[in-house]
Structure formats: C-alpha cells, structure tokens
C-alpha cells in the first residue's frame, strides 16, 4: 500500500511504464530521431571518401554513442544528466565546421583532427556548464515561449525535406509520389489520434510509420538494400580511424559549435520542462549540459561526433503526453543495441524519408504549438512583450526563409548566425533585458521576471533608481530574497 502511495506521489517524469509500452514508445522515439542521427556521419563519411563498409561502421558508432548519451541524460549519474525525457544524438550544427576541417586538413587526417577537436570542446563545455546554466534567469515565459516556437518552426523544413525524399541530389526528389506518401502518413497519424484511445493513441506516430512503410512498398520508394548488406553484430572499435590529432583552428571552431549547442540544449531543456510540467531550473540545466558535454567528450573514443539534444523528440513528448524519462531511456537502450547490431539499425533505415516527413509535420508542429501555449502566459497584452516576440521570431526564421542572408559573413560567424534557434534565443534575451529590466523605473506589473521552477510566473519589481524610492519601499513590504 505504501509502495502504491509512493508511486502515486512521483512526478510522471519519474514513473515507469509496463515493459511492452516501454519498448514500443521507446521505439517510437528512435524512429523519430533516426534520420537525424545518421545524417551527419553519412555526410562526413562521404566527404572523406569512406567505403560503404567504413560508412556503415561510422553510422553504427554514432547510433551507439547517441544511445549512451541518451541513457546518461535520462537516468543520470551523480550531477550529470537532466533526468528528463531528453534524447541526445549527433548535432547537425557540427557538420559545417567538420566539412571545413576536412577541406583544410585533407581526407586522410580529417577524422582524427575532428575527433581531437571534439574532445577538447566537450571538456571545455563540461567545465563551463555550471556557469552556463545560470543563464536560466534570463529565460522568462516571453523568452522561453519564443524559443520553443522557434524550435518547432526551425524543424519544419526538416520534415518538408523528408517529405520530398530527403536527398536533393536524387532525380526523384520532390516527386508527386513522395509528397503523396508523406500526406498519406500524415492522414494515418491524424486518424489514429482521432479515432483510437489509450495506448494505441499514444503510439499513433509509430503505427503511422509502420503502416506508411508497408504502403510505400508497392509504391516503390522502400529500399531494403541496407538490410542485405548489414552485419548481425558489430562494435565501434576505439579509435578505429586513428588516434586523435589536435589542431588549433579545428579546436576553436568546434568550441564555438559547442557553445552554440549548449545554448540550444538550454532552450530545449526549458521547452521540455514546460511540456512535462516540471520546469527546468539552474540545477537541472547544469546537469543536462554536463551530460551533453561528457557525451561529446567520450564520443570520439568510439568514433562518434559531438552530442546534443534532439528537439524533434520534444514534439513527440508534447503530442503523446507520455512524460516518463524511462521511455526515452528505453529508446537509448535500443540505440545502443542498434549500434552493436547493424542489422537492427538497417531495419529502422527502411522507413522511407517521405513517410518520416509526414509524421514529422505532426511532431514538429506540436513543438511550435507548445511554444504558443507558453507565450499565452507571457503577457502579450503588453506592447514590450509583443515587440520582443515579433523581432525575435523574425531574426530566428532568417536562416529558414532566406538561407543565403549571411553569405557574405565569415564562416566562423555563420556557424552561429545560421542557427535560427540560437540567434532568436539571444535576441529574445537581449530584448527582454532592454525592455523589461534595464532603464527607467517601472511599475512591478510591467516587468517580466524569470520563471520560478514549480511555481506561478512571478512579477519582479526592478530596483528603484530614483530619489524617494526608499520611502515607497517603506510603505510596501519588501520582496522575498531571490
């Protein structure tokens, strides 16, 4: 009886599910993130001229390390891990600098130099994580709502790319049958969400992917070649491509990417905290960033790349309302197995890109909708907050609506500017400080204050800068220390 009461008192994030539900919902998370995990190693592997066998090995290593990083993030060790349903994998933000490293170092040395730079960036990130986490005080609802909305909007082009086929070089990219399969999958997911109940409703995305893949077979867009070539067992041998090398230029570029990645992870943790009704405080963010950066440091030992949060899985949590971190941990376990069993990884790879695109519309749209819900709480009846949201969203969608906007900027600057989430997030923070915190004295109800974890959205009075403020303070009870 006491055990049942204790379980009832647990937050949904800390409750587990029956084994079957745990496995299927975990598989759903893997299906949602798979394409994002394998894309960077495929791009880098092709750039350095790896054979098909070596490319498969590199992809398996990325899956393996994504699983390790996800387990570290969800289950946690000591002060490492946010202990939220937070999926980790290879960040695509690192692809551009890695391609630049390949160009400067040459294909024969590119991977060792990339691995060395990633290790240094991971170590740096781990050290600065406690200080970086203090940025949470600059994320009131007007900022978090804007960032969450931007995450959803920024991910939509990924879904549209999948819907067209995923590979712009393919002559059939954007074919009517690809778009049609994406639409069919989208309709299947919507019908399942509308007309099913309970567990079936929760795994509607997974069922949509399965049914969409089966329908795609006679259409002719399902490729089983990966199954035919995959080995049953494989292990990412440490330093398979050579011992890490340390080049200063590569280290600097990867450290910049690490800081960008940490900014996005902070925003993702704040978004996820809102969605699961367990707001991410400074301690949670510090632990989450430690998991990200430690995963990035360890990853090169097993031929993996920089690890970071996967925002697309936040959409899955938002849509299914399954908040258990153990579900995502199960997905992490599956990723580890896939890294050790290339045949299992190849099975997931048979899901056609257009089918993923149809499901992605629902997943990523759910993230944007969650951001809008948060903005409703932000007090948009105040002109200052409207301006903050308007300008931040505009800056954040520049890389989406005008991809060549920053083409004349240095490559190092474009690493940051081409991340709409990062630029929009920084813009929202700065504008919130300018309009709501810095400058002349304002009434208390005109100031947007940082969110207090687990409580109502507070209103904080700015310190009075004018003469006579002490008299007003004497007549009004002083606010509690923060």
Short mmCIF file of C-alpha atoms in Angstrom, two decimals:
data_model
loop_
_atom_site.label_atom_id
_atom_site.label_comp_id
_atom_site.label_asym_id
_atom_site.label_seq_id
_atom_site.Cartn_x
_atom_site.Cartn_y
_atom_site.Cartn_z
CA UNK A 1 0.00 0.00 0.00
CA UNK A 2 2.81 2.37 0.95
CA UNK A 3 4.61 1.49 -2.28
CA UNK A 4 1.50 2.34 -4.31
CA UNK A 5 1.18 5.68 -2.50
CA UNK A 6 4.84 6.46 -3.13
CA UNK A 7 4.41 5.67 -6.83
CA UNK A 8 1.35 7.91 -6.98
CA UNK A 9 3.36 10.78 -5.47
CA UNK A 10 6.07 10.51 -8.13
CA UNK A 11 6.06 13.05 -10.91
CA UNK A 12 5.01 11.48 -14.25
CA UNK A 13 8.57 12.09 -15.48
CA UNK A 14 9.88 9.67 -12.84
CA UNK A 15 7.28 6.94 -13.35
CA UNK A 16 8.00 3.91 -15.50
CA UNK A 17 5.61 2.01 -17.79
CA UNK A 18 4.86 -1.70 -18.30
CA UNK A 19 7.56 -3.43 -20.39
CA UNK A 20 5.55 -3.63 -23.64
CA UNK A 21 4.58 0.04 -23.52
CA UNK A 22 8.12 0.97 -22.55
CA UNK A 23 9.59 -0.85 -25.56
CA UNK A 24 7.08 0.39 -28.15
CA UNK A 25 7.08 4.01 -27.02
CA UNK A 26 10.88 3.93 -26.80
CA UNK A 27 10.98 2.58 -30.37
CA UNK A 28 8.76 5.47 -31.41
CA UNK A 29 11.39 7.91 -30.14
CA UNK A 30 14.11 6.04 -32.03
CA UNK A 31 12.08 6.18 -35.25
CA UNK A 32 11.58 9.93 -34.81
CA UNK A 33 15.29 10.65 -34.34
CA UNK A 34 16.95 8.00 -36.52
CA UNK A 35 17.33 10.11 -39.67
CA UNK A 36 18.83 12.98 -37.67
CA UNK A 37 21.39 10.71 -36.02
CA UNK A 38 22.66 9.03 -39.17
CA UNK A 39 22.68 12.13 -41.40
CA UNK A 40 25.91 13.75 -40.02
CA UNK A 41 28.08 10.60 -40.22
CA UNK A 42 26.76 9.89 -43.72
CA UNK A 43 27.63 13.42 -44.87
CA UNK A 44 31.08 13.45 -43.23
CA UNK A 45 31.85 9.86 -44.23
CA UNK A 46 31.06 10.61 -47.87
CA UNK A 47 33.15 13.82 -47.73
CA UNK A 48 36.27 11.98 -46.50
CA UNK A 49 35.76 9.19 -49.04
CA UNK A 50 34.92 6.24 -46.78
CA UNK A 51 33.94 2.91 -48.33
CA UNK A 52 30.44 1.52 -47.82
CA UNK A 53 31.75 -0.76 -45.06
CA UNK A 54 33.53 2.08 -43.26
CA UNK A 55 30.49 4.33 -43.69
CA UNK A 56 28.30 1.70 -42.05
CA UNK A 57 30.82 1.47 -39.21
CA UNK A 58 30.79 5.26 -38.70
CA UNK A 59 26.99 5.31 -38.67
CA UNK A 60 26.84 2.48 -36.15
CA UNK A 61 29.28 4.35 -33.90
CA UNK A 62 27.01 7.42 -33.96
CA UNK A 63 23.99 5.32 -33.02
CA UNK A 64 25.91 3.65 -30.21
CA UNK A 65 27.07 6.96 -28.74
CA UNK A 66 23.63 8.53 -29.16
CA UNK A 67 22.28 5.70 -27.02
CA UNK A 68 24.99 6.13 -24.37
CA UNK A 69 24.43 9.91 -24.23
CA UNK A 70 20.64 9.44 -24.01
CA UNK A 71 20.98 6.96 -21.13
CA UNK A 72 23.32 9.36 -19.37
CA UNK A 73 20.84 12.21 -19.86
CA UNK A 74 17.69 10.35 -18.79
CA UNK A 75 18.94 8.10 -15.97
CA UNK A 76 21.72 10.34 -14.72
CA UNK A 77 24.87 9.72 -12.72
CA UNK A 78 25.84 11.98 -9.81
CA UNK A 79 25.29 15.57 -11.04
CA UNK A 80 25.26 14.50 -14.67
CA UNK A 81 22.00 14.18 -16.60
CA UNK A 82 18.83 16.30 -16.61
CA UNK A 83 16.73 13.22 -15.73
CA UNK A 84 14.08 14.32 -18.20
CA UNK A 85 12.74 12.53 -21.32
CA UNK A 86 15.60 14.11 -23.23
CA UNK A 87 17.05 12.44 -26.34
CA UNK A 88 20.67 13.03 -27.34
CA UNK A 89 22.41 12.42 -30.62
CA UNK A 90 24.89 13.83 -33.12
CA UNK A 91 24.23 17.54 -33.60
CA UNK A 92 23.94 18.70 -37.20
CA UNK A 93 25.37 22.08 -36.14
CA UNK A 94 28.81 20.46 -36.18
CA UNK A 95 28.58 19.32 -39.82
CA UNK A 96 29.63 22.63 -41.43
CA UNK A 97 32.82 23.07 -39.36
CA UNK A 98 33.67 19.38 -39.79
CA UNK A 99 33.41 19.77 -43.56
CA UNK A 100 35.66 22.84 -43.29
CA UNK A 101 38.16 20.77 -41.28
CA UNK A 102 38.09 18.09 -43.97
CA UNK A 103 38.82 20.73 -46.61
CA UNK A 104 41.76 22.20 -44.71
CA UNK A 105 43.31 19.02 -43.28
CA UNK A 106 42.63 16.65 -46.14
CA UNK A 107 40.56 13.43 -46.09
CA UNK A 108 43.41 11.33 -44.68
CA UNK A 109 43.66 13.42 -41.47
CA UNK A 110 40.16 14.87 -41.23
CA UNK A 111 38.56 12.36 -38.87
CA UNK A 112 41.42 12.24 -36.33
CA UNK A 113 41.52 16.07 -36.25
CA UNK A 114 37.72 16.24 -35.90
CA UNK A 115 37.80 13.74 -33.04
CA UNK A 116 40.59 15.64 -31.25
CA UNK A 117 38.77 18.97 -31.57
CA UNK A 118 35.50 17.40 -30.36
CA UNK A 119 37.21 16.00 -27.27
CA UNK A 120 38.61 19.42 -26.34
CA UNK A 121 35.25 21.11 -26.98
CA UNK A 122 33.50 18.51 -24.83
CA UNK A 123 35.94 19.00 -21.97
CA UNK A 124 35.54 22.79 -22.18
CA UNK A 125 31.75 22.51 -22.18
CA UNK A 126 31.78 20.21 -19.15
CA UNK A 127 33.88 22.68 -17.17
CA UNK A 128 31.76 25.76 -18.00
CA UNK A 129 28.36 24.01 -17.68
CA UNK A 130 27.64 25.25 -14.11
CA UNK A 131 28.24 28.87 -15.13
CA UNK A 132 26.42 28.49 -18.44
CA UNK A 133 23.36 27.14 -16.63
CA UNK A 134 22.97 30.43 -14.77
CA UNK A 135 21.53 31.83 -17.99
CA UNK A 136 18.22 30.29 -16.90
CA UNK A 137 17.42 33.53 -15.06
CA UNK A 138 17.26 35.23 -18.45
CA UNK A 139 14.53 32.89 -19.73
CA UNK A 140 11.13 34.20 -18.57
CA UNK A 141 7.98 32.94 -20.39
CA UNK A 142 8.25 35.60 -23.09
CA UNK A 143 11.70 34.22 -23.96
CA UNK A 144 11.01 30.50 -23.49
CA UNK A 145 7.76 30.71 -25.45
CA UNK A 146 9.55 32.43 -28.32
CA UNK A 147 12.37 29.87 -28.31
CA UNK A 148 10.01 26.88 -28.14
CA UNK A 149 8.03 28.27 -31.07
CA UNK A 150 11.27 28.82 -32.99
CA UNK A 151 12.37 25.24 -32.34
CA UNK A 152 9.15 23.97 -33.93
CA UNK A 153 9.37 26.37 -36.87
CA UNK A 154 13.07 25.60 -37.43
CA UNK A 155 12.37 21.89 -37.59
CA UNK A 156 9.57 22.15 -40.16
CA UNK A 157 11.98 22.40 -43.14
CA UNK A 158 13.45 19.06 -41.99
CA UNK A 159 10.01 17.47 -42.26
CA UNK A 160 9.41 19.07 -45.67
CA UNK A 161 12.81 17.83 -46.89
CA UNK A 162 11.97 14.31 -45.73
CA UNK A 163 8.57 14.55 -47.43
CA UNK A 164 10.28 15.29 -50.76
CA UNK A 165 12.66 12.34 -50.41
CA UNK A 166 15.44 13.61 -48.17
CA UNK A 167 18.16 13.81 -50.83
CA UNK A 168 18.18 16.85 -53.10
CA UNK A 169 20.60 15.12 -55.46
CA UNK A 170 18.15 12.31 -56.15
CA UNK A 171 16.41 12.77 -59.53
CA UNK A 172 13.13 11.75 -57.90
CA UNK A 173 13.43 14.38 -55.15
CA UNK A 174 10.08 16.12 -54.80
CA UNK A 175 8.20 13.62 -56.97
CA UNK A 176 4.43 13.51 -56.59
CA UNK A 177 4.58 10.00 -55.13
CA UNK A 178 6.94 11.18 -52.39
CA UNK A 179 4.64 14.04 -51.43
CA UNK A 180 1.64 11.71 -51.63
CA UNK A 181 3.26 9.20 -49.26
CA UNK A 182 4.01 11.97 -46.79
CA UNK A 183 0.38 13.09 -47.00
CA UNK A 184 -0.89 9.53 -46.55
CA UNK A 185 1.28 9.04 -43.47
CA UNK A 186 0.10 12.36 -42.05
CA UNK A 187 -3.54 11.37 -42.56
CA UNK A 188 -2.94 7.95 -40.95
CA UNK A 189 -1.41 9.56 -37.85
CA UNK A 190 -4.26 12.07 -37.61
CA UNK A 191 -6.92 9.35 -37.97
CA UNK A 192 -5.23 7.23 -35.31
CA UNK A 193 -5.08 10.20 -32.97
CA UNK A 194 -8.74 10.99 -33.63
CA UNK A 195 -10.37 7.58 -33.51
CA UNK A 196 -8.21 5.49 -31.16
CA UNK A 197 -7.95 5.57 -27.40
CA UNK A 198 -5.39 4.81 -24.72
CA UNK A 199 -2.16 3.12 -25.70
CA UNK A 200 -2.93 2.98 -29.45
CA UNK A 201 -3.43 6.72 -29.44
CA UNK A 202 -0.11 7.22 -27.70
CA UNK A 203 1.83 5.22 -30.30
CA UNK A 204 -0.04 6.72 -33.25
CA UNK A 205 3.21 8.03 -34.76
CA UNK A 206 4.90 4.61 -34.59
CA UNK A 207 1.85 2.93 -36.12
CA UNK A 208 1.75 5.60 -38.79
CA UNK A 209 5.37 4.92 -39.67
CA UNK A 210 4.78 1.16 -39.87
CA UNK A 211 1.63 1.45 -41.98
CA UNK A 212 3.20 4.15 -44.15
CA UNK A 213 6.25 1.96 -44.78
CA UNK A 214 4.07 -1.01 -45.77
CA UNK A 215 2.06 1.15 -48.18
CA UNK A 216 5.32 2.53 -49.62
CA UNK A 217 6.50 -0.95 -50.68
CA UNK A 218 4.19 -1.29 -53.72
CA UNK A 219 4.70 2.42 -54.46
CA UNK A 220 8.39 1.60 -54.93
CA UNK A 221 10.08 4.00 -52.52
CA UNK A 222 11.08 1.50 -49.82
CA UNK A 223 14.74 0.47 -50.07
CA UNK A 224 15.81 -2.83 -48.47
CA UNK A 225 19.43 -2.66 -49.67
CA UNK A 226 20.67 -1.73 -46.20
CA UNK A 227 19.20 -4.96 -44.79
CA UNK A 228 21.04 -7.06 -47.35
CA UNK A 229 24.44 -5.52 -46.60
CA UNK A 230 24.22 -5.21 -42.81
CA UNK A 231 26.13 -7.46 -40.41
CA UNK A 232 24.39 -9.02 -37.44
CA UNK A 233 26.99 -7.97 -34.87
CA UNK A 234 29.46 -5.10 -34.86
CA UNK A 235 31.26 -3.00 -32.26
CA UNK A 236 32.69 0.52 -32.66
CA UNK A 237 36.36 -0.25 -32.04
CA UNK A 238 38.01 2.65 -30.16
CA UNK A 239 40.00 5.00 -32.40
CA UNK A 240 39.21 2.90 -35.46
CA UNK A 241 40.21 5.78 -37.76
CA UNK A 242 43.40 6.63 -35.89
CA UNK A 243 44.47 8.43 -32.72
CA UNK A 244 43.02 11.92 -32.24
CA UNK A 245 45.02 14.88 -33.51
CA UNK A 246 44.81 18.39 -32.08
CA UNK A 247 44.81 21.35 -34.48
CA UNK A 248 44.21 24.81 -33.02
CA UNK A 249 41.90 26.12 -35.79
CA UNK A 250 39.76 22.99 -35.63
CA UNK A 251 39.58 23.18 -31.83
CA UNK A 252 38.45 26.83 -31.92
CA UNK A 253 35.71 26.14 -34.47
CA UNK A 254 34.39 23.11 -32.56
CA UNK A 255 34.43 25.05 -29.27
CA UNK A 256 32.25 27.70 -30.90
CA UNK A 257 29.88 24.98 -32.06
CA UNK A 258 29.86 23.57 -28.53
CA UNK A 259 28.72 26.93 -27.11
CA UNK A 260 26.02 27.17 -29.78
CA UNK A 261 24.96 23.62 -28.99
CA UNK A 262 24.81 24.38 -25.26
CA UNK A 263 22.59 27.40 -25.97
CA UNK A 264 20.20 25.23 -27.98
CA UNK A 265 20.25 22.50 -25.34
CA UNK A 266 19.40 25.06 -22.66
CA UNK A 267 16.44 26.22 -24.73
CA UNK A 268 15.39 22.61 -25.37
CA UNK A 269 15.51 21.75 -21.67
CA UNK A 270 13.40 24.78 -20.83
CA UNK A 271 10.93 23.79 -23.55
CA UNK A 272 10.78 20.19 -22.38
CA UNK A 273 10.37 21.27 -18.77
CA UNK A 274 7.31 23.31 -19.74
CA UNK A 275 5.83 20.45 -21.75
CA UNK A 276 6.21 17.84 -18.98
CA UNK A 277 5.14 20.27 -16.23
CA UNK A 278 8.50 20.04 -14.50
CA UNK A 279 10.22 23.39 -15.15
CA UNK A 280 13.97 23.14 -15.67
CA UNK A 281 15.83 25.08 -13.00
CA UNK A 282 19.50 26.03 -12.91
CA UNK A 283 20.50 22.72 -11.31
CA UNK A 284 18.65 20.67 -13.94
CA UNK A 285 20.17 22.63 -16.81
CA UNK A 286 23.69 22.31 -15.38
CA UNK A 287 23.24 18.54 -15.06
CA UNK A 288 21.82 18.30 -18.57
CA UNK A 289 24.68 20.29 -20.06
CA UNK A 290 27.17 18.08 -18.24
CA UNK A 291 25.57 15.04 -19.88
CA UNK A 292 25.71 16.70 -23.31
CA UNK A 293 29.34 17.71 -22.96
CA UNK A 294 30.52 14.48 -21.33
CA UNK A 295 28.84 12.53 -24.12
CA UNK A 296 30.65 14.74 -26.63
CA UNK A 297 33.98 14.16 -24.88
CA UNK A 298 33.59 10.37 -24.79
CA UNK A 299 32.07 10.07 -28.28
CA UNK A 300 35.35 10.41 -30.27
CA UNK A 301 36.85 7.47 -28.35
CA UNK A 302 34.28 5.31 -30.15
CA UNK A 303 34.43 7.19 -33.46
CA UNK A 304 31.39 9.36 -32.75
CA UNK A 305 30.80 13.10 -33.06
CA UNK A 306 29.51 15.94 -30.88
CA UNK A 307 26.32 15.06 -28.98
CA UNK A 308 23.43 17.39 -28.29
CA UNK A 309 19.68 17.46 -27.64
CA UNK A 310 17.26 16.34 -30.34
CA UNK A 311 14.43 18.84 -30.50
CA UNK A 312 12.24 16.65 -32.72
CA UNK A 313 11.66 14.25 -29.84
CA UNK A 314 10.30 17.10 -27.74
CA UNK A 315 7.45 17.23 -30.26
CA UNK A 316 6.78 13.54 -29.68
CA UNK A 317 6.56 14.11 -25.93
CA UNK A 318 4.25 17.08 -26.49
CA UNK A 319 1.93 15.11 -28.75
CA UNK A 320 1.75 11.79 -26.88
CA UNK A 321 1.87 13.32 -23.38
CA UNK A 322 3.99 10.34 -22.30
CA UNK A 323 6.33 12.12 -19.93
CA UNK A 324 8.28 9.23 -18.44
CA UNK A 325 12.04 9.60 -18.80
CA UNK A 326 12.30 5.81 -18.71
CA UNK A 327 10.56 5.65 -22.09
CA UNK A 328 13.37 7.70 -23.62
CA UNK A 329 15.90 5.63 -21.67
CA UNK A 330 14.41 2.55 -23.35
CA UNK A 331 14.94 4.31 -26.66
CA UNK A 332 18.55 4.96 -25.64
CA UNK A 333 18.98 1.26 -24.89
CA UNK A 334 17.61 0.43 -28.35
CA UNK A 335 20.09 2.86 -29.92
CA UNK A 336 22.96 1.11 -28.14
CA UNK A 337 21.74 -2.24 -29.44
CA UNK A 338 21.41 -0.82 -32.93
CA UNK A 339 24.99 0.43 -32.71
CA UNK A 340 26.08 -3.09 -31.75
CA UNK A 341 23.78 -4.75 -34.29
CA UNK A 342 23.93 -3.07 -37.70
CA UNK A 343 21.13 -5.33 -38.93
CA UNK A 344 18.73 -3.79 -36.40
CA UNK A 345 19.80 -0.30 -37.43
CA UNK A 346 19.21 -1.17 -41.06
CA UNK A 347 15.66 -2.27 -40.23
CA UNK A 348 14.80 1.22 -38.96
CA UNK A 349 16.56 2.66 -42.01
CA UNK A 350 13.99 1.01 -44.29
CA UNK A 351 11.40 3.60 -43.26
CA UNK A 352 11.21 5.87 -46.35
CA UNK A 353 12.04 9.54 -45.91
CA UNK A 354 8.61 10.70 -47.19
CA UNK A 355 6.94 8.58 -44.51
CA UNK A 356 9.13 10.23 -41.88
CA UNK A 357 8.22 13.60 -43.36
CA UNK A 358 4.50 13.01 -42.93
CA UNK A 359 4.97 12.12 -39.27
CA UNK A 360 7.43 14.99 -38.82
CA UNK A 361 4.77 17.56 -39.69
CA UNK A 362 2.78 16.46 -36.64
CA UNK A 363 5.80 16.16 -34.36
CA UNK A 364 7.43 19.48 -35.16
CA UNK A 365 4.15 21.34 -35.37
CA UNK A 366 3.40 20.15 -31.84
CA UNK A 367 6.58 21.85 -30.60
CA UNK A 368 5.54 25.17 -32.16
CA UNK A 369 2.07 24.80 -30.64
CA UNK A 370 3.62 24.26 -27.20
CA UNK A 371 5.57 27.47 -27.66
CA UNK A 372 2.41 29.36 -28.47
CA UNK A 373 0.81 27.96 -25.31
CA UNK A 374 3.76 29.29 -23.28
CA UNK A 375 3.50 32.70 -24.96
CA UNK A 376 -0.12 32.92 -23.85
CA UNK A 377 1.22 33.02 -20.27
CA UNK A 378 3.80 35.67 -21.12
CA UNK A 379 1.50 38.68 -21.05
CA UNK A 380 1.24 39.57 -24.74
CA UNK A 381 -1.24 42.29 -23.82
CA UNK A 382 1.87 44.39 -23.07
CA UNK A 383 3.45 46.12 -26.04
CA UNK A 384 7.00 45.42 -24.87
CA UNK A 385 6.45 41.67 -24.92
CA UNK A 386 4.81 41.80 -28.34
CA UNK A 387 7.90 43.56 -29.70
CA UNK A 388 10.21 41.00 -28.09
CA UNK A 389 8.33 38.10 -29.67
CA UNK A 390 7.93 39.78 -33.05
CA UNK A 391 11.59 40.74 -33.53
CA UNK A 392 12.99 37.51 -32.06
CA UNK A 393 10.84 35.33 -34.30
CA UNK A 394 11.81 37.43 -37.32
CA UNK A 395 15.53 37.09 -36.56
CA UNK A 396 15.16 33.37 -35.79
CA UNK A 397 13.49 32.47 -39.08
CA UNK A 398 16.04 34.29 -41.27
CA UNK A 399 18.09 31.09 -41.90
CA UNK A 400 14.86 29.34 -42.91
CA UNK A 401 13.25 31.95 -45.14
CA UNK A 402 16.48 33.46 -46.53
CA UNK A 403 19.21 30.78 -46.32
CA UNK A 404 21.78 32.97 -48.13
CA UNK A 405 21.17 36.04 -45.96
CA UNK A 406 24.53 35.70 -44.18
CA UNK A 407 26.51 34.50 -47.20
CA UNK A 408 28.97 37.42 -47.02
CA UNK A 409 29.82 36.81 -43.36
CA UNK A 410 32.92 34.85 -42.22
CA UNK A 411 32.48 31.11 -41.87
CA UNK A 412 33.09 31.33 -38.12
CA UNK A 413 30.21 33.82 -37.75
CA UNK A 414 27.88 31.74 -39.92
CA UNK A 415 28.22 28.82 -37.50
CA UNK A 416 26.17 30.89 -35.05
CA UNK A 417 24.09 33.01 -37.43
CA UNK A 418 22.84 30.03 -39.42
CA UNK A 419 21.29 28.59 -36.25
CA UNK A 420 17.91 30.30 -36.05
CA UNK A 421 17.27 28.86 -32.61
CA UNK A 422 20.47 30.39 -31.23
CA UNK A 423 20.07 33.81 -32.86
CA UNK A 424 16.39 34.01 -31.94
CA UNK A 425 17.14 32.94 -28.38
CA UNK A 426 19.90 35.53 -27.91
CA UNK A 427 17.71 38.23 -29.47
CA UNK A 428 14.83 37.42 -27.12
CA UNK A 429 17.12 37.50 -24.06
CA UNK A 430 18.67 40.84 -25.01
CA UNK A 431 15.35 42.48 -25.88
CA UNK A 432 13.77 41.22 -22.67
CA UNK A 433 16.62 42.83 -20.69
CA UNK A 434 16.35 46.09 -22.62
CA UNK A 435 12.57 46.43 -22.47
CA UNK A 436 11.75 44.80 -19.15
CA UNK A 437 14.78 45.16 -16.90
CA UNK A 438 17.18 47.92 -17.88
CA UNK A 439 16.46 51.62 -17.77
CA UNK A 440 13.93 53.81 -16.04
CA UNK A 441 11.84 52.69 -13.07
CA UNK A 442 8.65 50.87 -13.99
CA UNK A 443 5.67 49.56 -12.15
CA UNK A 444 6.01 46.00 -10.87
CA UNK A 445 3.32 44.63 -13.15
CA UNK A 446 5.17 45.91 -16.22
CA UNK A 447 8.21 43.71 -15.64
CA UNK A 448 8.54 40.17 -16.85
CA UNK A 449 10.57 38.18 -14.30
CA UNK A 450 12.31 34.84 -14.63
CA UNK A 451 10.22 31.73 -14.12
CA UNK A 452 10.32 30.11 -10.73
CA UNK A 453 10.52 26.32 -11.07
CA UNK A 454 7.31 24.67 -9.97
CA UNK A 455 5.53 27.91 -9.15
CA UNK A 456 3.46 30.67 -10.67
CA UNK A 457 5.04 33.10 -13.07
CA UNK A 458 6.23 35.88 -10.75
CA UNK A 459 6.39 39.59 -11.33
CA UNK A 460 9.57 41.16 -10.09
CA UNK A 461 9.95 44.79 -9.23
CA UNK A 462 13.11 46.37 -10.55
CA UNK A 463 15.40 48.10 -8.03
CA UNK A 464 14.39 51.74 -7.76
CA UNK A 465 16.90 54.13 -9.18
CA UNK A 466 15.12 57.38 -8.43
CA UNK A 467 15.14 59.53 -5.34
CA UNK A 468 12.38 58.78 -2.88
CA UNK A 469 12.32 55.06 -3.69
CA UNK A 470 13.21 54.28 -0.10
CA UNK A 471 10.03 55.97 1.09
CA UNK A 472 7.96 53.84 -1.27
CA UNK A 473 9.76 50.74 -0.13
CA UNK A 474 9.00 51.58 3.46
CA UNK A 475 5.30 51.67 2.74
CA UNK A 476 5.37 48.44 0.75
CA UNK A 477 6.59 45.06 2.05
CA UNK A 478 9.95 44.18 0.54
CA UNK A 479 10.01 41.23 -1.88
CA UNK A 480 11.41 37.96 -0.65
CA UNK A 481 15.10 37.39 -1.42
CA UNK A 482 15.67 35.55 -4.65
#
